[in-house]
Coordinates of C-alpha atoms in Angstrom, one line a residue:
M1 CA 64.0 96.2 145.9
D2 CA 61.4 93.7 144.5
E3 CA 57.7 94.0 144.2
L4 CA 55.7 92.3 147.0
P5 CA 53.8 89.1 146.1
S6 CA 50.4 89.9 144.8
R7 CA 48.7 87.6 147.2
R8 CA 49.4 90.1 150.1
V9 CA 46.7 92.5 151.0
V10 CA 49.0 95.4 151.1
A11 CA 49.8 94.8 147.4
I12 CA 46.3 96.1 146.6
P13 CA 46.9 99.7 145.6
E14 CA 43.8 101.2 147.2
I15 CA 44.6 99.5 150.6
L16 CA 48.3 100.4 150.4
C17 CA 47.4 104.1 149.7
L18 CA 45.1 104.2 152.7
I19 CA 47.8 102.7 155.0
I20 CA 50.6 104.9 153.8
D21 CA 48.5 108.1 153.9
V22 CA 48.1 107.9 157.8
L23 CA 51.8 107.2 158.6
D24 CA 53.9 109.8 160.2
L25 CA 56.9 111.1 158.3
S26 CA 59.5 109.1 160.1
T27 CA 57.7 105.8 159.6
L28 CA 56.9 106.8 156.0
R29 CA 60.6 107.3 155.3
T30 CA 61.3 103.8 156.6
A31 CA 58.4 102.3 154.7
S32 CA 59.7 103.8 151.5
L33 CA 62.8 101.5 151.7
V34 CA 60.9 98.2 151.9
C35 CA 60.2 97.6 148.2
K36 CA 59.6 99.4 144.9
A37 CA 55.8 99.5 145.4
W38 CA 56.0 101.1 148.8
H39 CA 58.6 103.5 147.6
R40 CA 56.5 104.6 144.7
Y41 CA 53.5 105.4 146.9
A42 CA 55.5 106.8 149.8
R43 CA 57.4 109.3 147.7
Q44 CA 54.1 110.8 146.5
I45 CA 53.5 111.9 150.1
L46 CA 57.0 112.6 151.3
W47 CA 57.5 115.0 148.4
R48 CA 54.0 116.3 147.9
Q49 CA 54.8 119.5 149.7
V50 CA 58.1 121.3 149.9
I51 CA 59.0 124.3 152.1
I52 CA 62.1 126.4 151.6
V53 CA 62.5 128.3 154.8
K54 CA 64.1 131.7 155.3
D55 CA 65.4 133.6 152.2
W56 CA 64.7 131.1 149.5
F57 CA 66.4 133.2 146.8
N58 CA 69.7 133.5 148.8
H59 CA 70.3 129.8 149.2
D60 CA 72.4 127.6 147.1
L61 CA 69.8 125.1 146.0
S62 CA 72.0 122.8 144.0
P63 CA 71.5 119.8 146.4
L64 CA 67.7 120.3 146.1
Y65 CA 67.9 120.5 142.4
A66 CA 69.6 117.2 142.2
I67 CA 66.8 115.6 144.2
L68 CA 64.1 117.3 142.2
E69 CA 65.5 115.7 139.0
H70 CA 63.9 112.5 140.4
Q71 CA 61.2 113.7 142.8
G72 CA 60.1 117.0 141.1
T73 CA 57.2 115.4 139.2
V74 CA 55.4 114.4 142.5
V75 CA 55.7 117.9 144.1
K76 CA 52.2 119.5 144.2
A77 CA 52.8 122.4 146.7
L78 CA 55.7 124.7 147.2
S79 CA 56.2 127.4 149.9
L80 CA 59.0 129.9 149.5
E81 CA 59.6 131.8 152.8
L82 CA 61.5 134.8 153.9
A83 CA 62.9 136.0 157.2
P84 CA 61.3 139.3 158.3
A85 CA 64.6 141.1 158.1
T86 CA 65.1 140.0 154.5
R87 CA 61.5 141.0 153.6
T88 CA 62.2 144.6 154.6
K89 CA 65.7 144.8 153.2
P90 CA 65.9 147.6 150.6
N91 CA 67.0 147.3 147.0
P92 CA 66.5 143.6 146.4
D93 CA 68.1 142.0 143.3
M94 CA 65.2 141.5 141.1
D95 CA 67.1 139.5 138.4
A96 CA 68.6 137.1 140.9
I97 CA 65.2 136.5 142.5
Q98 CA 63.6 135.8 139.1
R99 CA 66.4 133.4 138.1
Q100 CA 66.1 131.4 141.3
L101 CA 62.3 131.3 141.0
A102 CA 62.4 130.2 137.3
S103 CA 65.0 127.5 138.1
L104 CA 62.8 126.1 140.9
L105 CA 59.5 126.1 139.0
S106 CA 61.0 124.6 135.9
R107 CA 61.8 121.5 137.9
L108 CA 58.2 121.1 139.2
P109 CA 56.0 120.5 136.1
N110 CA 53.0 119.3 138.2
L111 CA 53.0 122.1 140.7
E112 CA 49.4 123.1 141.8
S113 CA 49.9 125.3 144.9
L114 CA 52.4 128.1 145.4
N115 CA 53.0 130.3 148.4
L116 CA 55.4 133.0 147.4
Q117 CA 57.0 135.4 149.9
V118 CA 59.0 138.3 148.4
P119 CA 60.7 141.5 149.6
R120 CA 58.4 144.4 150.2
E121 CA 59.8 146.5 147.3
L122 CA 59.4 143.8 144.7
K123 CA 56.9 144.6 141.9
S124 CA 54.1 142.3 140.8
S125 CA 56.0 141.6 137.5
I126 CA 57.5 138.6 139.4
V127 CA 54.2 136.7 138.8
R128 CA 55.0 136.6 135.1
T129 CA 57.8 134.2 135.9
V130 CA 55.2 132.1 137.7
A131 CA 53.0 132.3 134.7
E132 CA 55.8 131.1 132.4
H133 CA 56.8 128.0 134.4
A134 CA 53.7 126.9 136.5
K135 CA 51.1 126.2 133.9
Q136 CA 49.3 123.6 136.1
L137 CA 48.9 126.1 139.0
R138 CA 45.6 126.0 140.9
E139 CA 46.3 127.9 144.0
F140 CA 48.5 131.1 144.3
E141 CA 49.2 132.9 147.6
T142 CA 51.7 135.8 147.9
D143 CA 52.5 138.8 150.1
L144 CA 53.2 141.2 147.3
L145 CA 52.3 144.7 148.1
D146 CA 52.5 146.5 144.8
W147 CA 50.1 145.1 142.2
E148 CA 49.5 145.9 138.5
S149 CA 46.4 144.5 137.0
E150 CA 48.2 143.6 133.7
D151 CA 50.5 141.2 135.7
V152 CA 47.5 139.6 137.3
A153 CA 45.8 139.2 133.9
A154 CA 49.0 137.6 132.5
L155 CA 49.2 135.1 135.3
L156 CA 45.5 134.0 135.1
T157 CA 45.6 133.8 131.3
A158 CA 48.7 131.6 131.3
C159 CA 47.4 129.5 134.2
P160 CA 43.7 128.8 133.3
N161 CA 43.3 126.3 136.2
V162 CA 43.8 128.8 139.0
R163 CA 40.9 128.6 141.4
L164 CA 42.4 130.4 144.4
I165 CA 44.2 133.7 144.6
A166 CA 45.2 135.2 147.9
G167 CA 47.2 138.4 148.6
N168 CA 47.5 141.8 150.1
Y169 CA 46.4 145.3 148.9
F170 CA 44.2 144.2 146.0
T171 CA 43.0 147.2 144.0
G172 CA 39.9 147.7 142.0
G173 CA 41.9 147.0 138.9
V174 CA 43.1 143.7 140.3
L175 CA 39.5 142.6 141.0
K176 CA 38.5 143.6 137.4
A177 CA 41.4 141.7 135.9
I178 CA 40.5 138.6 137.9
A179 CA 36.8 138.7 136.9
T180 CA 37.7 139.3 133.3
T181 CA 40.4 136.7 132.7
Q182 CA 39.3 134.0 135.2
P183 CA 35.5 134.0 135.7
A184 CA 35.7 130.4 136.9
L185 CA 37.7 131.5 140.0
T186 CA 36.0 130.0 143.1
R187 CA 38.2 131.3 146.0
I188 CA 39.7 134.7 146.8
D189 CA 41.3 136.0 150.0
S190 CA 42.4 139.6 150.3
T191 CA 44.1 141.3 153.3
H192 CA 44.3 145.1 153.6
P193 CA 42.5 145.6 150.3
V194 CA 42.4 149.1 148.8
F195 CA 39.4 148.5 146.4
D196 CA 36.2 150.4 147.2
E197 CA 32.8 149.0 147.9
N198 CA 31.5 149.5 144.3
D199 CA 34.5 147.6 142.9
F200 CA 33.7 144.8 145.3
I201 CA 30.0 144.6 144.5
T202 CA 30.8 144.5 140.7
F203 CA 33.2 141.7 141.4
V204 CA 30.8 139.4 143.3
Q205 CA 28.2 140.0 140.6
Q206 CA 30.6 138.6 138.0
L207 CA 31.6 135.6 140.0
P208 CA 28.4 133.8 141.2
D209 CA 30.3 130.5 141.7
L210 CA 32.5 131.8 144.5
V211 CA 32.7 129.2 147.4
Q212 CA 35.4 131.1 149.4
L213 CA 35.3 134.9 150.0
C214 CA 37.6 136.4 152.6
V215 CA 38.3 140.1 153.1
S216 CA 40.3 141.2 156.1
S217 CA 41.0 144.7 157.5
H218 CA 38.8 146.7 155.2
Q219 CA 36.9 149.5 156.9
G220 CA 35.1 150.7 153.8
L221 CA 32.8 147.7 153.3
T222 CA 29.2 148.3 154.6
T223 CA 25.9 146.5 154.8
K224 CA 25.5 147.2 151.0
A225 CA 28.3 144.7 150.3
L226 CA 26.7 142.0 152.4
Y227 CA 23.4 142.4 150.6
A228 CA 25.3 141.9 147.3
I229 CA 26.8 138.7 148.4
A230 CA 23.5 137.4 149.6
E231 CA 21.9 138.2 146.3
Y232 CA 24.6 136.8 143.9
C233 CA 26.8 134.2 145.7
H234 CA 24.6 131.4 147.0
K235 CA 27.3 128.8 146.8
I236 CA 29.5 130.4 149.5
E237 CA 31.0 127.8 151.9
H238 CA 33.9 129.8 153.4
L239 CA 33.3 133.4 154.4
G240 CA 35.5 135.8 156.3
F241 CA 35.3 139.4 157.3
Y242 CA 38.0 139.7 159.9
F243 CA 38.4 143.2 161.3
C244 CA 35.8 144.8 159.1
L245 CA 34.2 147.1 161.6
S246 CA 31.7 148.9 159.3
L247 CA 29.5 145.8 158.7
Q248 CA 26.2 145.9 160.5
S249 CA 23.8 143.4 161.9
S250 CA 21.1 143.9 159.2
G251 CA 23.6 142.9 156.5
F252 CA 24.6 139.8 158.4
Q253 CA 21.0 138.8 158.8
A254 CA 20.4 138.9 155.1
L255 CA 23.7 137.1 154.3
F256 CA 23.1 134.2 156.7
K257 CA 19.6 133.6 155.5
A258 CA 20.9 133.3 151.9
C259 CA 24.2 131.4 152.5
T260 CA 23.1 128.2 154.2
N261 CA 26.0 126.1 152.9
L262 CA 28.5 127.8 155.2
R263 CA 31.2 125.5 156.5
V264 CA 33.8 128.1 157.6
L265 CA 33.0 131.5 159.1
D266 CA 35.4 134.1 160.4
L267 CA 34.0 137.2 162.0
G268 CA 36.8 138.0 164.3
L269 CA 37.0 141.6 165.5
S270 CA 33.7 142.4 163.9
G271 CA 30.5 144.0 165.1
A272 CA 28.4 140.8 165.0
Y273 CA 25.7 140.4 167.7
D274 CA 24.0 137.5 169.3
A275 CA 21.1 137.6 166.9
D276 CA 23.5 137.2 163.9
I277 CA 25.4 134.2 165.4
T278 CA 22.1 132.6 166.6
L279 CA 20.9 132.8 163.0
V280 CA 24.1 131.0 161.8
A281 CA 23.3 128.2 164.2
A282 CA 19.8 127.9 162.8
Q283 CA 20.6 128.3 159.1
C284 CA 24.0 126.6 158.8
P285 CA 23.8 123.1 160.2
N286 CA 27.0 122.0 158.3
L287 CA 29.2 124.6 159.9
E288 CA 32.7 123.1 160.7
K289 CA 34.8 126.1 161.6
L290 CA 33.8 129.2 163.5
K291 CA 36.2 132.0 164.4
L292 CA 34.8 134.8 166.6
P293 CA 37.9 136.2 168.5
F294 CA 37.5 139.6 170.1
C295 CA 33.8 139.9 169.4
S296 CA 32.8 142.1 172.3
N297 CA 29.1 142.1 171.5
L298 CA 28.6 138.4 171.9
T299 CA 27.3 136.6 175.0
H300 CA 26.8 133.0 176.1
T301 CA 23.4 133.0 174.4
S302 CA 24.7 132.8 170.8
I303 CA 27.6 130.5 171.7
L304 CA 25.2 128.1 173.3
A305 CA 23.0 128.1 170.2
I306 CA 26.1 127.2 168.1
V307 CA 27.4 124.4 170.2
Q308 CA 24.0 122.8 170.6
S309 CA 23.0 123.0 166.9
C310 CA 26.2 122.6 164.9
R311 CA 27.0 118.9 165.3
H312 CA 29.7 118.9 162.7
L313 CA 31.7 121.7 164.3
K314 CA 35.4 120.9 164.6
Y315 CA 37.0 124.3 165.2
L316 CA 35.7 127.0 167.6
D317 CA 37.5 130.1 168.6
I318 CA 35.7 132.5 171.0
S319 CA 38.9 133.9 172.6
W320 CA 38.6 137.2 174.3
C321 CA 34.9 137.5 174.0
D322 CA 34.8 138.9 177.5
K323 CA 31.0 138.8 177.9
V324 CA 30.8 135.1 177.2
Q325 CA 30.5 133.4 180.6
L326 CA 31.2 129.9 181.7
S327 CA 27.5 129.2 181.7
I328 CA 28.1 128.0 178.2
F329 CA 29.1 124.8 180.0
N330 CA 25.8 124.4 181.7
P331 CA 25.4 120.6 182.4
A332 CA 21.7 120.9 181.6
T333 CA 22.6 121.8 178.0
P334 CA 25.5 119.6 176.8
W335 CA 27.4 120.4 173.6
A336 CA 26.4 118.5 170.5
C337 CA 29.7 119.0 168.7
E338 CA 31.5 116.0 170.1
K339 CA 34.0 115.9 167.2
L340 CA 35.6 119.2 168.2
R341 CA 39.4 119.3 167.5
Y342 CA 40.2 122.9 168.2
L343 CA 38.9 125.0 171.1
D344 CA 40.0 128.4 172.2
I345 CA 38.2 129.9 175.2
S346 CA 41.1 132.2 176.2
G347 CA 40.0 135.4 178.0
I348 CA 36.3 134.6 178.2
H349 CA 34.3 135.4 181.4
A350 CA 36.3 138.6 181.8
S351 CA 33.9 141.5 181.7
F352 CA 33.2 143.5 184.9
E353 CA 29.8 141.9 185.1
A354 CA 31.2 138.4 185.3
E355 CA 31.5 137.3 188.9
A356 CA 34.1 134.9 190.2
S357 CA 31.4 132.9 192.0
V358 CA 29.8 132.1 188.7
A359 CA 33.1 130.8 187.3
S360 CA 33.6 128.5 190.3
T361 CA 30.1 127.2 189.9
F362 CA 30.5 126.2 186.3
L363 CA 34.2 125.1 186.4
P364 CA 33.4 121.5 187.2
S365 CA 30.9 121.4 184.3
M366 CA 33.5 123.0 182.0
Y367 CA 35.9 120.2 182.7
Q368 CA 33.2 117.5 182.3
Q369 CA 32.4 118.9 178.9
L370 CA 36.0 119.2 177.8
G371 CA 36.5 115.6 178.8
R372 CA 33.9 114.5 176.3
F373 CA 36.0 115.9 173.4
K374 CA 38.0 112.7 172.7
H375 CA 39.1 114.1 169.3
L376 CA 40.4 117.4 170.7
E377 CA 43.9 118.2 169.4
Q378 CA 44.3 121.9 170.5
L379 CA 43.1 123.5 173.7
K380 CA 43.7 127.1 174.7
L381 CA 42.9 128.4 178.2
S382 CA 45.0 131.5 178.2
G383 CA 44.2 134.7 180.2
L384 CA 41.3 133.4 182.2
K385 CA 40.7 135.6 185.2
F386 CA 39.7 132.9 187.6
S387 CA 41.6 130.0 189.1
L388 CA 41.6 127.0 186.8
C389 CA 42.0 124.4 189.6
L390 CA 43.7 122.2 187.0
M391 CA 44.8 119.5 189.5
D392 CA 41.9 119.5 191.8
Q393 CA 39.0 119.6 189.3
G394 CA 40.5 119.4 185.9
R395 CA 42.7 116.4 186.1
P396 CA 40.1 113.6 186.0
Y397 CA 38.7 114.9 182.7
L398 CA 41.6 116.7 181.0
S399 CA 44.0 113.8 181.4
G400 CA 41.7 111.7 179.2
L401 CA 42.3 113.9 176.1
R402 CA 44.8 111.5 174.7
R403 CA 45.0 113.1 171.2
L404 CA 45.9 116.6 172.5
E405 CA 48.9 118.1 170.7
I406 CA 48.8 121.7 171.7
L407 CA 48.0 123.1 175.2
D408 CA 48.0 126.8 176.1
I409 CA 47.7 127.9 179.7
T410 CA 49.5 131.2 179.5
K411 CA 48.6 134.2 181.8
L412 CA 47.4 132.0 184.7
M413 CA 45.6 133.9 187.5
N414 CA 47.4 131.7 190.0
P415 CA 50.9 130.4 189.1
L416 CA 51.5 126.7 189.3
P417 CA 54.5 124.8 190.8
W418 CA 57.0 123.6 188.2
K419 CA 56.3 120.0 189.2
T420 CA 52.6 120.5 188.4
I421 CA 53.4 122.1 185.0
V422 CA 55.5 119.1 184.2
E423 CA 52.9 116.6 185.4
I424 CA 50.1 118.3 183.3
G425 CA 52.4 118.1 180.2
N426 CA 53.0 114.4 180.9
W427 CA 49.2 113.6 180.6
Y428 CA 49.5 113.9 176.9
P429 CA 51.6 111.4 175.0
W430 CA 51.4 113.3 171.7
L431 CA 52.0 116.8 173.0
K432 CA 53.9 119.0 170.5
D433 CA 53.4 122.5 171.9
Y434 CA 52.9 123.5 175.5
Q435 CA 52.5 127.2 176.1
F436 CA 53.0 129.0 179.4
R437 CA 54.9 132.0 180.7
S438 CA 57.8 132.0 183.1
S439 CA 55.7 134.1 185.4
D440 CA 53.1 131.3 185.4
V441 CA 55.6 129.0 187.2
I442 CA 56.6 128.7 190.8
P443 CA 60.2 127.4 190.7
P444 CA 61.3 124.5 192.9
R445 CA 62.8 125.6 196.2
E446 CA 66.2 124.0 195.7
I447 CA 66.6 125.6 192.3
L448 CA 66.0 129.0 193.9
E449 CA 68.5 128.3 196.6
M450 CA 71.2 127.3 194.2
A451 CA 70.5 130.3 192.0
A452 CA 70.8 132.6 195.0
I453 CA 74.1 131.1 196.0
E454 CA 75.5 131.4 192.5
K455 CA 74.9 135.2 192.6
I456 CA 77.2 135.6 195.6
P457 CA 80.9 136.0 194.5
N458 CA 83.0 133.1 195.8
G459 CA 80.3 132.4 198.4
Y460 CA 81.4 135.4 200.5
V461 CA 79.0 137.6 202.6
L462 CA 80.5 140.9 203.6
G463 CA 81.1 141.2 207.3
E464 CA 79.9 137.6 208.0
P465 CA 82.8 135.2 207.5
S466 CA 80.9 132.5 209.4
A467 CA 77.9 133.0 207.1
S468 CA 80.3 132.6 204.1
A469 CA 81.5 129.3 205.4
R470 CA 77.9 128.1 205.9
L471 CA 77.0 129.2 202.3
Q472 CA 80.0 127.3 201.0
S473 CA 79.1 124.1 202.8
T474 CA 75.4 124.5 202.0
K475 CA 76.4 124.8 198.3
A476 CA 78.5 121.7 198.6
G477 CA 75.7 119.8 200.3
L478 CA 73.3 120.8 197.5
E479 CA 75.9 119.7 194.9
S480 CA 76.3 116.4 196.6
M481 CA 72.6 115.8 196.2
T482 CA 72.6 116.7 192.5
G483 CA 73.5 114.0 190.0
V484 CA 74.1 114.6 186.3
E485 CA 72.9 112.7 183.3
N486 CA 74.8 110.5 180.9
G487 CA 76.7 108.7 183.6
D488 CA 78.7 111.7 185.1
Q489 CA 79.8 111.3 188.7
H490 CA 78.2 113.0 191.6
S491 CA 80.0 116.1 192.8
S492 CA 80.6 116.4 196.5
T493 CA 83.7 118.6 196.6
A494 CA 83.3 121.6 198.8
T495 CA 85.2 124.8 198.1
S496 CA 87.4 126.1 200.8
D497 CA 87.1 129.6 202.2
T498 CA 90.5 130.6 200.8
S499 CA 89.8 129.5 197.3
D500 CA 89.6 132.2 194.6
T501 CA 86.9 130.3 192.6
S502 CA 83.9 128.3 193.6
T503 CA 82.7 125.2 191.9
P504 CA 79.3 125.8 190.2
P505 CA 76.6 123.3 190.9
S506 CA 75.8 120.7 188.4
S507 CA 73.3 121.9 185.8
K508 CA 71.6 118.5 185.4
R509 CA 70.2 116.3 188.1
K510 CA 68.7 112.9 188.4
R511 CA 67.1 111.1 191.3
S512 CA 69.7 110.2 194.0
R513 CA 68.8 107.1 195.9
S514 CA 70.4 108.3 199.1
P515 CA 71.3 111.9 199.1
S516 CA 74.0 112.7 201.7
P517 CA 74.7 116.3 202.4
S518 CA 78.0 117.3 204.0
P519 CA 77.9 117.4 207.8
S520 CA 78.4 121.1 207.9
S521 CA 75.1 121.6 206.1
H522 CA 73.0 120.0 208.9
S523 CA 70.8 122.4 210.7
S524 CA 68.7 122.1 213.8
S525 CA 65.5 122.2 211.7
S526 CA 65.7 118.5 210.8
C527 CA 62.0 118.2 209.9
A528 CA 62.2 121.1 207.4
E529 CA 65.4 119.7 206.0
G530 CA 63.9 116.3 205.6
E531 CA 61.0 117.8 203.6
H532 CA 63.5 119.7 201.5
L533 CA 65.4 116.6 200.7
K534 CA 62.2 114.8 199.8
E535 CA 61.2 117.6 197.5
L536 CA 64.6 117.5 195.9
G537 CA 64.4 113.7 195.3
E538 CA 60.9 114.0 193.8
L539 CA 61.7 116.8 191.5
S540 CA 64.9 115.3 190.3
I541 CA 62.9 112.6 188.5
Y542 CA 62.3 115.0 185.7
N543 CA 66.0 115.3 184.8
E544 CA 65.9 119.1 184.8
S545 CA 68.9 121.2 183.7
V546 CA 69.6 124.7 184.7
V547 CA 71.7 126.8 182.3
D548 CA 71.9 130.6 182.5
G549 CA 68.9 130.9 184.7
I550 CA 66.7 128.8 182.5
V551 CA 65.2 125.5 183.8
K552 CA 64.6 122.9 181.2
T553 CA 63.1 119.4 181.2
R554 CA 61.8 117.0 178.6
L555 CA 58.3 115.5 178.8
R556 CA 57.3 112.0 178.0
S557 CA 56.1 113.1 174.6
G558 CA 59.7 114.2 173.8
L559 CA 58.8 117.9 174.0
E560 CA 61.3 120.1 175.8
I561 CA 59.8 122.8 178.0
S562 CA 61.5 125.6 180.0
F563 CA 61.1 128.7 182.1
R564 CA 63.3 131.5 183.4
I565 CA 63.9 131.5 187.2
S566 CA 63.7 135.3 187.1
G567 CA 60.1 135.1 185.8
E568 CA 61.0 137.4 182.8
E569 CA 60.1 136.3 179.3
E570 CA 62.9 135.7 176.8
E571 CA 63.1 138.2 174.1
G572 CA 63.3 136.7 170.6
S573 CA 64.6 138.4 167.5
E574 CA 62.4 138.6 164.5
D575 CA 64.6 136.2 162.6
D576 CA 63.8 133.5 165.2
T577 CA 60.1 133.8 164.6
P578 CA 58.8 131.0 162.4
F579 CA 56.5 131.9 159.5
S580 CA 53.0 130.7 160.2
G581 CA 51.8 130.4 156.7
G582 CA 52.8 128.0 153.9
F583 CA 51.8 124.4 153.6
P584 CA 52.0 122.6 157.0
G585 CA 53.4 119.1 156.9
G586 CA 55.6 119.7 153.9
T587 CA 59.2 118.7 153.4
P588 CA 61.4 121.6 154.6
F589 CA 64.7 122.2 152.8

């Protein structure tokens, strides 16, 4: 590969970086093969983040090690993940885990971010291995449960550039070790902490430069802690108190008056009131992300204040705030946050006081407002206790959200026909995730008929031989109308009454130009049958397949969606559940 001629615009490093940085991974891989210059810049993105999924210390990583000999210097972020079953497995091999971790980190000299998942029984001494081999570390996240303050001090002493530490079950000793050895720390995130309120107050007094402070699931923090933050930490930009139920409104009032630089706020499952969130709208004009799920004290008053004042808002989660009504979409007060990318209004307008008539009144306004969010990438409308009227009222506006990647319509009040589900999914060319339940779907009629026939052994109905013959010929007629993909021939062979086995219907179908059922399948209801054949022809456009009672089809975006004919949800094992943390967009191995 040769260098591009310097007269080309793309040879200018700054322009080339801007172009390469917006390419998707597939295009980026291809671009890396064009020339040395493109390869040099592309590899910095392709290998910037590496994710090792499921049981990172049990894999043979020799192939990865060979790659890291050439690419290891550009890796900035590493996520080491575990399957849930491995995480709870007793008696882990500590020595093997340490050797694998040391072998990995020694090949990544410029590593800055590490997300480390370990078995539950592992001790915090594992962080000493990190301290030995990751001197450039700036961000450290882990799910360790058993902490020793000496290990934390060793890590922060060996890695003086650490600015973020996130973990579970931090003790008062851990907070003291952090404040003593790393006073320049700017971000901390603690879930299920076991430190007391006095330890926390001492900690924030010693770290006045904190810009991120997140504490989740701590019922011992009171208004006293909020007053301490308001007094000492004026630089806070990212604040979170998820599921901290002892915090009161007076503390929030003092905090939001002092911390006016907030960009991210998470008060999910908290006791925040309208007055608190209205104060955020007035004091924090630069707010970009607001998470308020399950805040039962909030109404439409505070949410209206937010969406009309915070013009830079990109992320809004008010899911399951049951007292928030659809009047937040009042056409007389349009939203000012037109750059919104994430919106979750699942479960709103659900309290006993909310009337269905109010929902129907504001539903058109809701869709008009949603249609203005041209940058919207994720929309969640789950669990709404009123009819969405997606096709009648929503289509003109929702179909214009061309950047939408994730759509959630689970727990519909009124199930939708499968054809409608597919049509909605096809509105969005970049759709990556489409969430609905099998019970949200009305299966196509011909699929139900074929499924019912399949449940009858050999097509025989006890005591009704004539009915058995009719079922066999009906089945053959349905099969004759069902084509298969990939060039397979249409099946039109009927099974005789004396046959021991019946031919199953084809599991995949495409549109048949002139479906011709067998003569025996004709009935006197020609009009109804004509409508049935028309429905079959229309639905076969989607190239559905039916396997083991599951109907599948592929949308125009390439996303495959499915539902169970029985309406029951598929039970997945824990091992099949993807881990939600880590570094999105990284290179999985």
